[in-house]
Amino acid sequence: MVNNMEAINTAKETLKKNKIRWVHTAFVDMRGLMQDVVIPAKQYTEGQVLTAGIGFDGSSVRGFKTIHESDMVLKPDPETLAIIPWTTDERQKSAIIIGDIYEAFGGNEPSEVDPRGYVAKKAVKAAKDMGYTCLFGPELEYFVFSSIDPANLVWDMWVSPKGGAGDSWGAPRVVPVSAETTPGAHTLRPKEAYFRPPPEDTTVEYRNEVASLLEENFDTEIEMHHHEVATAGQIEIDFKYGELVKTADRAMFYKFVAKNVAKKHGLIATFMPKPVYLDNASGMHVHASLWKGKKNVMYDKKDEYAELSQTGRYFIGGILEHARAITAVTSPTVNSYKRLVPGFEAPIFIMWSRRNRSAMVRVPVYFKGPEHAAAKRAELRSADPSCNSYLAFSCILRAGLDGIKKKLDPGDPVDEDVYELSPERRRALGIKKLPTTLKDALEAMKSDEIVHDTLGSHIFDAFIEYKTNDWNQYCLYVTPWEIMKYLDY
C-alpha cells in the first residue's frame, strides 16, 4: 500500500544503497501509455514525495482533467520501486516507480481518472467481495525493427526502402526493416518464423538481455522467450502470472525495458498490433484463473472435457456475454482490427473450446491430473498489446464475475476450426462475430453496463470520446492504397 511505512522505509534505503540520483516517477494514462516525471532522489529520501506525493497538471494527460480542474497529485507506490540498470553513470543513475493518481487538496482516495488506483483496484475489490482472487498471465507479443520510415512506401516485403517496386504482395505499405528481411540475411518467410533458432532468429541476444533485466531488476520471473510467427523480428517474452495490479505493473515495466533496450541497440520496439501487411500480428493472450485461498476454483478433476469447474464455465460465460463490449478495451486501436481477421491466428468468433486456437476463449489442456490443478485457467485470445493492461484485465475480470453471479452458461465448446465452418454451420452453433472495426466495438461498449461500472463514468465517457475521434480521423485520411486503387477511375 502507498502509506505502508515499512515499504516507504525500504524504498528509501534502496535509493540510498544504490546511490540513485534520479527517480522516474511514472503512471499510466487512459491509453495505457506511460507518463513520467523525473524527481531528484533526495526528495524521496529526505522529502515528502513518498507520503504526500507530487503535484502535476492533469489537463495535459489524455483522459484526465479539463483545464479548469487540472491540479492533481501523483502518489508513488513504494512497492513498485526498481533500479534502472542501464543508467550507470554517476550523474545518470536512476530508478523508476509507479504511482496512483489522487485529486488535489486533500483527496484521500484514488481519482476516478486513474486506471491503476481506481479501476484496477476496484476490480480487485469486486472479486474479493465475492471471495475470489484472480491471477493474470499475459503473453505480450511485439516487433523489433532496425528502422521504419512511414514516408517511404514500397510494394514488396523483400525490397529495401530505397529499392524498386514489384506487386507480389498486392498493395503499397510501410515496410519495417528487420535484420531478418535484409539482403544477405537468413530469410524468415512470412508466417513461418515461430520458434526458429539462430542464425535465422536474429533477436535471441536482445531477448536474453530484456528477460535478464526484467528478472534481475523488475521483480519479474521469466517463464520463456522465443521468436514469434511473423518474419520481421516478432518476439514474445512470457513472465509468471500474478495478481491483477502487480501483473499490470509488470506489463508496464516490460514495455519500458523492451523499448529502452531496443533503443540502446539502435532498434525500435513496437507494441502496435499489426505493423506488417500480410504477416501475423501481435496479440496479448490473457490467461486468468480464480482462487479461494490456495485453491484454484476453476479446476474440477471430475470434468472429463477439460477438468474445468462449473465456476470456470460461468466465468467464461461472462466473458463471452460481454465479448463485443470488452473488445473495445482489449483491442483499442484502429490498427487492432487489422489483426482480428481470418487467416492470421487471431480469433474473430465468440466461442470457447479446449486446445482450439481458433476460439476466442481457450482452456489449455497440456497436462492432466490434480497435480496440475494450479494451471487450470481460461485464455482470452482476442486482446492485443496496444491496450491499457489495467483497464483490460479489469474488464475481463468483471465480465467473468458477472458470469458467475448470473450463472451464464457459455454454451457447448466448439472443437472445430471455426474458420473452416460454413456460415450456415456457424449460425447453427450460435457463433457470433467480434466487432470488425473500432467503431463497431465502441458501439457495443456504449450499451454494456458491466464495462461502464468497471471503468467508471469518467473513464468510460473519456475513452469513447477519445477513441471515436481516432476512428473519425482514420476515416478522413486518404491512404496510399486508395490512390493506387482509384486514381484511374
PDB file of C-alpha atoms in Angstrom, residues 155-378:
ATOM      1  CA  TRP A 155       5.361  -2.591 -52.739  1.00  0.00           C
ATOM      2  CA  ASP A 156       7.346  -5.657 -51.860  1.00  0.00           C
ATOM      3  CA  MET A 157       8.331  -7.003 -48.454  1.00  0.00           C
ATOM      4  CA  TRP A 158      11.747  -8.016 -49.794  1.00  0.00           C
ATOM      5  CA  VAL A 159      12.617  -4.700 -51.464  1.00  0.00           C
ATOM      6  CA  SER A 160      14.650  -2.296 -49.388  1.00  0.00           C
ATOM      7  CA  PRO A 161      13.054   1.125 -48.768  1.00  0.00           C
ATOM      8  CA  LYS A 162      15.229   2.672 -51.498  1.00  0.00           C
ATOM      9  CA  GLY A 163      14.590  -0.152 -53.947  1.00  0.00           C
ATOM     10  CA  GLY A 164      12.140  -0.681 -56.782  1.00  0.00           C
ATOM     11  CA  ALA A 165       8.572  -1.954 -56.662  1.00  0.00           C
ATOM     12  CA  GLY A 166       7.003  -5.273 -57.521  1.00  0.00           C
ATOM     13  CA  ASP A 167       3.341  -6.109 -56.984  1.00  0.00           C
ATOM     14  CA  SER A 168       3.705  -9.581 -55.447  1.00  0.00           C
ATOM     15  CA  TRP A 169       2.060  -8.501 -52.223  1.00  0.00           C
ATOM     16  CA  GLY A 170      -0.818  -6.569 -53.678  1.00  0.00           C
ATOM     17  CA  ALA A 171      -0.741  -3.122 -52.066  1.00  0.00           C
ATOM     18  CA  PRO A 172       1.681  -0.342 -51.128  1.00  0.00           C
ATOM     19  CA  ARG A 173       2.562  -0.174 -47.473  1.00  0.00           C
ATOM     20  CA  VAL A 174       5.187   0.803 -44.954  1.00  0.00           C
ATOM     21  CA  VAL A 175       7.841  -1.873 -44.774  1.00  0.00           C
ATOM     22  CA  PRO A 176       9.569  -2.044 -41.395  1.00  0.00           C
ATOM     23  CA  VAL A 177      13.184  -3.053 -41.892  1.00  0.00           C
ATOM     24  CA  SER A 178      14.321  -6.060 -39.902  1.00  0.00           C
ATOM     25  CA  ALA A 179      17.682  -7.796 -39.892  1.00  0.00           C
ATOM     26  CA  GLU A 180      15.686 -10.900 -40.790  1.00  0.00           C
ATOM     27  CA  THR A 181      14.434  -9.442 -44.074  1.00  0.00           C
ATOM     28  CA  THR A 182      17.513  -7.584 -45.287  1.00  0.00           C
ATOM     29  CA  PRO A 183      19.714  -8.812 -48.164  1.00  0.00           C
ATOM     30  CA  GLY A 184      22.286 -11.381 -47.105  1.00  0.00           C
ATOM     31  CA  ALA A 185      20.356 -12.496 -44.031  1.00  0.00           C
ATOM     32  CA  HIS A 186      18.879 -15.928 -43.455  1.00  0.00           C
ATOM     33  CA  THR A 187      15.368 -15.173 -44.659  1.00  0.00           C
ATOM     34  CA  LEU A 188      12.470 -15.952 -42.357  1.00  0.00           C
ATOM     35  CA  ARG A 189       9.450 -16.356 -44.605  1.00  0.00           C
ATOM     36  CA  PRO A 190       6.126 -14.729 -43.642  1.00  0.00           C
ATOM     37  CA  LYS A 191       4.142 -16.783 -41.099  1.00  0.00           C
ATOM     38  CA  GLU A 192       6.973 -19.341 -40.761  1.00  0.00           C
ATOM     39  CA  ALA A 193       9.203 -17.883 -38.052  1.00  0.00           C
ATOM     40  CA  TYR A 194       7.682 -19.478 -34.925  1.00  0.00           C
ATOM     41  CA  PHE A 195      10.328 -20.971 -32.604  1.00  0.00           C
ATOM     42  CA  ARG A 196      13.111 -20.500 -35.188  1.00  0.00           C
ATOM     43  CA  PRO A 197      16.647 -20.689 -33.757  1.00  0.00           C
ATOM     44  CA  PRO A 198      19.730 -18.625 -34.606  1.00  0.00           C
ATOM     45  CA  PRO A 199      21.113 -17.725 -37.089  1.00  0.00           C
ATOM     46  CA  GLU A 200      17.696 -17.254 -38.739  1.00  0.00           C
ATOM     47  CA  ASP A 201      16.458 -15.736 -35.482  1.00  0.00           C
ATOM     48  CA  THR A 202      18.489 -12.561 -35.009  1.00  0.00           C
ATOM     49  CA  THR A 203      16.693 -11.436 -31.833  1.00  0.00           C
ATOM     50  CA  VAL A 204      17.862 -14.001 -29.266  1.00  0.00           C
ATOM     51  CA  GLU A 205      20.599 -11.858 -27.698  1.00  0.00           C
ATOM     52  CA  TYR A 206      18.212  -8.906 -27.463  1.00  0.00           C
ATOM     53  CA  ARG A 207      15.584 -11.141 -25.822  1.00  0.00           C
ATOM     54  CA  ASN A 208      18.124 -12.552 -23.392  1.00  0.00           C
ATOM     55  CA  GLU A 209      19.052  -9.047 -22.303  1.00  0.00           C
ATOM     56  CA  VAL A 210      15.454  -7.873 -21.849  1.00  0.00           C
ATOM     57  CA  ALA A 211      14.496 -11.049 -19.979  1.00  0.00           C
ATOM     58  CA  SER A 212      17.556 -10.867 -17.722  1.00  0.00           C
ATOM     59  CA  LEU A 213      16.922  -7.234 -16.788  1.00  0.00           C
ATOM     60  CA  LEU A 214      13.264  -7.968 -16.003  1.00  0.00           C
ATOM     61  CA  GLU A 215      14.270 -10.808 -13.684  1.00  0.00           C
ATOM     62  CA  GLU A 216      17.174  -9.026 -12.021  1.00  0.00           C
ATOM     63  CA  ASN A 217      15.709  -5.562 -11.555  1.00  0.00           C
ATOM     64  CA  PHE A 218      11.941  -5.555 -12.072  1.00  0.00           C
ATOM     65  CA  ASP A 219      10.639  -8.400  -9.885  1.00  0.00           C
ATOM     66  CA  THR A 220       9.518 -10.378 -12.940  1.00  0.00           C
ATOM     67  CA  GLU A 221      10.020 -14.135 -13.194  1.00  0.00           C
ATOM     68  CA  ILE A 222      10.544 -15.151 -16.821  1.00  0.00           C
ATOM     69  CA  GLU A 223       8.984 -18.409 -17.992  1.00  0.00           C
ATOM     70  CA  MET A 224      10.242 -18.471 -21.596  1.00  0.00           C
ATOM     71  CA  HIS A 225      11.001 -16.340 -24.636  1.00  0.00           C
ATOM     72  CA  HIS A 226      11.088 -17.100 -28.347  1.00  0.00           C
ATOM     73  CA  HIS A 227      10.695 -15.802 -31.878  1.00  0.00           C
ATOM     74  CA  GLU A 228       7.073 -15.486 -32.923  1.00  0.00           C
ATOM     75  CA  VAL A 229       5.332 -16.369 -36.199  1.00  0.00           C
ATOM     76  CA  ALA A 230       5.869 -13.193 -38.227  1.00  0.00           C
ATOM     77  CA  THR A 231       9.093 -12.759 -40.145  1.00  0.00           C
ATOM     78  CA  ALA A 232      10.201  -9.232 -39.320  1.00  0.00           C
ATOM     79  CA  GLY A 233      11.530  -9.511 -35.780  1.00  0.00           C
ATOM     80  CA  GLN A 234       8.350 -10.586 -33.964  1.00  0.00           C
ATOM     81  CA  ILE A 235       9.064 -11.891 -30.475  1.00  0.00           C
ATOM     82  CA  GLU A 236       7.427 -12.917 -27.211  1.00  0.00           C
ATOM     83  CA  ILE A 237       8.775 -12.910 -23.643  1.00  0.00           C
ATOM     84  CA  ASP A 238       6.462 -14.596 -21.128  1.00  0.00           C
ATOM     85  CA  PHE A 239       6.519 -13.907 -17.406  1.00  0.00           C
ATOM     86  CA  LYS A 240       4.847 -15.650 -14.481  1.00  0.00           C
ATOM     87  CA  TYR A 241       1.253 -14.898 -13.549  1.00  0.00           C
ATOM     88  CA  GLY A 242       0.262 -12.779 -10.558  1.00  0.00           C
ATOM     89  CA  GLU A 243      -2.489 -10.660  -9.057  1.00  0.00           C
ATOM     90  CA  LEU A 244      -4.129  -8.057 -11.267  1.00  0.00           C
ATOM     91  CA  VAL A 245      -2.398  -4.815 -10.250  1.00  0.00           C
ATOM     92  CA  LYS A 246       1.035  -6.397  -9.872  1.00  0.00           C
ATOM     93  CA  THR A 247       0.738  -8.099 -13.261  1.00  0.00           C
ATOM     94  CA  ALA A 248      -0.357  -4.891 -14.967  1.00  0.00           C
ATOM     95  CA  ASP A 249       2.629  -3.144 -13.326  1.00  0.00           C
ATOM     96  CA  ARG A 250       4.897  -5.838 -14.752  1.00  0.00           C
ATOM     97  CA  ALA A 251       3.377  -5.398 -18.208  1.00  0.00           C
ATOM     98  CA  MET A 252       4.122  -1.674 -17.936  1.00  0.00           C
ATOM     99  CA  PHE A 253       7.757  -2.341 -16.938  1.00  0.00           C
ATOM    100  CA  TYR A 254       8.014  -4.993 -19.682  1.00  0.00           C
ATOM    101  CA  LYS A 255       7.253  -2.381 -22.332  1.00  0.00           C
ATOM    102  CA  PHE A 256       9.580   0.129 -20.675  1.00  0.00           C
ATOM    103  CA  VAL A 257      12.525  -2.286 -20.663  1.00  0.00           C
ATOM    104  CA  ALA A 258      11.790  -3.677 -24.141  1.00  0.00           C
ATOM    105  CA  LYS A 259      11.772  -0.219 -25.691  1.00  0.00           C
ATOM    106  CA  ASN A 260      14.831   1.080 -23.862  1.00  0.00           C
ATOM    107  CA  VAL A 261      16.998  -1.967 -24.548  1.00  0.00           C
ATOM    108  CA  ALA A 262      15.956  -1.784 -28.206  1.00  0.00           C
ATOM    109  CA  LYS A 263      16.956   1.878 -28.302  1.00  0.00           C
ATOM    110  CA  LYS A 264      20.347   1.028 -26.809  1.00  0.00           C
ATOM    111  CA  HIS A 265      20.992  -1.367 -29.690  1.00  0.00           C
ATOM    112  CA  GLY A 266      19.746   1.002 -32.396  1.00  0.00           C
ATOM    113  CA  LEU A 267      16.436  -0.855 -32.717  1.00  0.00           C
ATOM    114  CA  ILE A 268      12.783   0.118 -32.442  1.00  0.00           C
ATOM    115  CA  ALA A 269      10.416  -1.956 -30.305  1.00  0.00           C
ATOM    116  CA  THR A 270       6.728  -1.513 -31.081  1.00  0.00           C
ATOM    117  CA  PHE A 271       3.614  -2.960 -29.477  1.00  0.00           C
ATOM    118  CA  MET A 272       1.474  -1.799 -32.402  1.00  0.00           C
ATOM    119  CA  PRO A 273      -0.693  -4.845 -33.199  1.00  0.00           C
ATOM    120  CA  LYS A 274      -0.339  -5.045 -36.996  1.00  0.00           C
ATOM    121  CA  PRO A 275       2.699  -3.218 -38.426  1.00  0.00           C
ATOM    122  CA  VAL A 276       3.410  -5.717 -41.237  1.00  0.00           C
ATOM    123  CA  TYR A 277       0.983  -6.306 -44.094  1.00  0.00           C
ATOM    124  CA  LEU A 278       0.094  -9.953 -44.857  1.00  0.00           C
ATOM    125  CA  ASP A 279       2.017 -11.396 -41.934  1.00  0.00           C
ATOM    126  CA  ASN A 280       0.956 -12.260 -38.399  1.00  0.00           C
ATOM    127  CA  ALA A 281       0.154  -9.509 -35.932  1.00  0.00           C
ATOM    128  CA  SER A 282       0.973  -9.145 -32.237  1.00  0.00           C
ATOM    129  CA  GLY A 283      -1.548 -10.354 -29.693  1.00  0.00           C
ATOM    130  CA  MET A 284      -1.692 -10.305 -25.916  1.00  0.00           C
ATOM    131  CA  HIS A 285      -3.265 -13.589 -24.891  1.00  0.00           C
ATOM    132  CA  VAL A 286      -4.550 -13.137 -21.326  1.00  0.00           C
ATOM    133  CA  HIS A 287      -4.656 -16.163 -19.026  1.00  0.00           C
ATOM    134  CA  ALA A 288      -6.928 -15.823 -15.966  1.00  0.00           C
ATOM    135  CA  SER A 289      -7.605 -18.154 -13.050  1.00  0.00           C
ATOM    136  CA  LEU A 290      -9.807 -17.726  -9.963  1.00  0.00           C
ATOM    137  CA  TRP A 291      -8.669 -18.696  -6.494  1.00  0.00           C
ATOM    138  CA  LYS A 292     -10.108 -19.030  -2.993  1.00  0.00           C
ATOM    139  CA  GLY A 293      -7.120 -19.086  -0.701  1.00  0.00           C
ATOM    140  CA  LYS A 294      -4.761 -21.734  -2.099  1.00  0.00           C
ATOM    141  CA  LYS A 295      -7.426 -23.478  -4.185  1.00  0.00           C
ATOM    142  CA  ASN A 296      -7.888 -22.850  -7.899  1.00  0.00           C
ATOM    143  CA  VAL A 297     -11.687 -22.895  -8.177  1.00  0.00           C
ATOM    144  CA  MET A 298     -11.520 -23.310 -11.952  1.00  0.00           C
ATOM    145  CA  TYR A 299     -10.239 -26.863 -11.564  1.00  0.00           C
ATOM    146  CA  ASP A 300     -12.528 -29.901 -11.302  1.00  0.00           C
ATOM    147  CA  LYS A 301     -10.996 -33.351 -11.725  1.00  0.00           C
ATOM    148  CA  LYS A 302     -14.457 -34.849 -12.393  1.00  0.00           C
ATOM    149  CA  ASP A 303     -14.898 -32.856 -15.615  1.00  0.00           C
ATOM    150  CA  GLU A 304     -13.920 -35.120 -18.488  1.00  0.00           C
ATOM    151  CA  TYR A 305     -13.804 -32.391 -21.136  1.00  0.00           C
ATOM    152  CA  ALA A 306     -11.131 -30.029 -19.753  1.00  0.00           C
ATOM    153  CA  GLU A 307     -11.075 -30.563 -15.968  1.00  0.00           C
ATOM    154  CA  LEU A 308     -12.912 -27.220 -15.825  1.00  0.00           C
ATOM    155  CA  SER A 309     -15.277 -26.460 -12.952  1.00  0.00           C
ATOM    156  CA  GLN A 310     -18.780 -25.041 -13.272  1.00  0.00           C
ATOM    157  CA  THR A 311     -17.436 -21.817 -11.775  1.00  0.00           C
ATOM    158  CA  GLY A 312     -14.860 -21.723 -14.562  1.00  0.00           C
ATOM    159  CA  ARG A 313     -17.604 -22.252 -17.136  1.00  0.00           C
ATOM    160  CA  TYR A 314     -19.653 -19.405 -15.727  1.00  0.00           C
ATOM    161  CA  PHE A 315     -16.554 -17.189 -15.749  1.00  0.00           C
ATOM    162  CA  ILE A 316     -16.086 -17.964 -19.444  1.00  0.00           C
ATOM    163  CA  GLY A 317     -19.811 -17.432 -19.996  1.00  0.00           C
ATOM    164  CA  GLY A 318     -19.479 -13.899 -18.642  1.00  0.00           C
ATOM    165  CA  ILE A 319     -16.549 -13.130 -20.910  1.00  0.00           C
ATOM    166  CA  LEU A 320     -18.462 -14.393 -23.955  1.00  0.00           C
ATOM    167  CA  GLU A 321     -21.561 -12.436 -22.920  1.00  0.00           C
ATOM    168  CA  HIS A 322     -19.608  -9.181 -22.788  1.00  0.00           C
ATOM    169  CA  ALA A 323     -17.127 -10.077 -25.544  1.00  0.00           C
ATOM    170  CA  ARG A 324     -18.110  -7.429 -28.067  1.00  0.00           C
ATOM    171  CA  ALA A 325     -18.037  -4.636 -25.482  1.00  0.00           C
ATOM    172  CA  ILE A 326     -14.766  -5.541 -23.768  1.00  0.00           C
ATOM    173  CA  THR A 327     -13.094  -5.837 -27.183  1.00  0.00           C
ATOM    174  CA  ALA A 328     -13.110  -2.036 -27.373  1.00  0.00           C
ATOM    175  CA  VAL A 329     -10.862  -2.038 -24.286  1.00  0.00           C
ATOM    176  CA  THR A 330      -8.722  -5.093 -25.041  1.00  0.00           C
ATOM    177  CA  SER A 331      -8.255  -4.159 -28.738  1.00  0.00           C
ATOM    178  CA  PRO A 332      -8.431  -0.370 -28.535  1.00  0.00           C
ATOM    179  CA  THR A 333      -6.869   0.957 -31.747  1.00  0.00           C
ATOM    180  CA  VAL A 334      -7.907   1.257 -35.368  1.00  0.00           C
ATOM    181  CA  ASN A 335      -4.958  -0.985 -36.174  1.00  0.00           C
ATOM    182  CA  SER A 336      -6.208  -3.679 -33.761  1.00  0.00           C
ATOM    183  CA  TYR A 337      -8.938  -4.697 -36.196  1.00  0.00           C
ATOM    184  CA  LYS A 338      -6.413  -5.406 -38.930  1.00  0.00           C
ATOM    185  CA  ARG A 339      -5.276  -8.195 -36.632  1.00  0.00           C
ATOM    186  CA  LEU A 340      -8.761  -9.576 -35.899  1.00  0.00           C
ATOM    187  CA  VAL A 341      -9.222 -11.058 -39.357  1.00  0.00           C
ATOM    188  CA  PRO A 342      -9.249 -14.660 -40.683  1.00  0.00           C
ATOM    189  CA  GLY A 343      -6.006 -16.392 -41.597  1.00  0.00           C
ATOM    190  CA  PHE A 344      -3.559 -14.951 -39.058  1.00  0.00           C
ATOM    191  CA  GLU A 345      -4.274 -16.973 -35.881  1.00  0.00           C
ATOM    192  CA  ALA A 346      -6.326 -14.213 -34.240  1.00  0.00           C
ATOM    193  CA  PRO A 347      -9.904 -15.028 -33.144  1.00  0.00           C
ATOM    194  CA  ILE A 348     -12.871 -13.339 -34.778  1.00  0.00           C
ATOM    195  CA  PHE A 349     -15.700 -15.542 -33.479  1.00  0.00           C
ATOM    196  CA  ILE A 350     -17.233 -15.538 -29.981  1.00  0.00           C
ATOM    197  CA  MET A 351     -16.850 -19.112 -28.765  1.00  0.00           C
ATOM    198  CA  TRP A 352     -14.831 -21.264 -26.389  1.00  0.00           C
ATOM    199  CA  SER A 353     -13.012 -24.551 -26.584  1.00  0.00           C
ATOM    200  CA  ARG A 354     -10.108 -26.556 -25.242  1.00  0.00           C
ATOM    201  CA  ARG A 355      -6.882 -26.749 -27.267  1.00  0.00           C
ATOM    202  CA  ASN A 356      -8.536 -24.878 -30.152  1.00  0.00           C
ATOM    203  CA  ARG A 357      -6.611 -21.723 -31.077  1.00  0.00           C
ATOM    204  CA  SER A 358      -9.356 -20.511 -33.380  1.00  0.00           C
ATOM    205  CA  ALA A 359     -11.526 -19.978 -30.283  1.00  0.00           C
ATOM    206  CA  MET A 360     -11.791 -16.588 -28.616  1.00  0.00           C
ATOM    207  CA  VAL A 361     -11.522 -18.265 -25.188  1.00  0.00           C
ATOM    208  CA  ARG A 362      -9.357 -21.352 -24.905  1.00  0.00           C
ATOM    209  CA  VAL A 363      -8.912 -23.700 -21.944  1.00  0.00           C
ATOM    210  CA  PRO A 364      -5.359 -25.071 -22.178  1.00  0.00           C
ATOM    211  CA  VAL A 365      -5.113 -28.823 -21.548  1.00  0.00           C
ATOM    212  CA  TYR A 366      -1.405 -29.522 -21.872  1.00  0.00           C
ATOM    213  CA  PHE A 367      -1.412 -31.654 -18.720  1.00  0.00           C
ATOM    214  CA  LYS A 368      -3.981 -33.662 -16.786  1.00  0.00           C
ATOM    215  CA  GLY A 369      -4.471 -34.537 -13.123  1.00  0.00           C
ATOM    216  CA  PRO A 370      -4.752 -32.897  -9.671  1.00  0.00           C
ATOM    217  CA  GLU A 371      -1.016 -32.175  -9.614  1.00  0.00           C
ATOM    218  CA  HIS A 372      -1.690 -29.651 -12.405  1.00  0.00           C
ATOM    219  CA  ALA A 373      -4.737 -28.040 -10.766  1.00  0.00           C
ATOM    220  CA  ALA A 374      -2.942 -24.722 -10.269  1.00  0.00           C
ATOM    221  CA  ALA A 375      -2.548 -24.357 -14.041  1.00  0.00           C
ATOM    222  CA  LYS A 376      -6.275 -24.536 -14.856  1.00  0.00           C
ATOM    223  CA  ARG A 377      -7.265 -21.264 -16.477  1.00  0.00           C
ATOM    224  CA  ALA A 378      -9.139 -19.516 -19.246  1.00  0.00           C
TER     225      ALA A 378
END
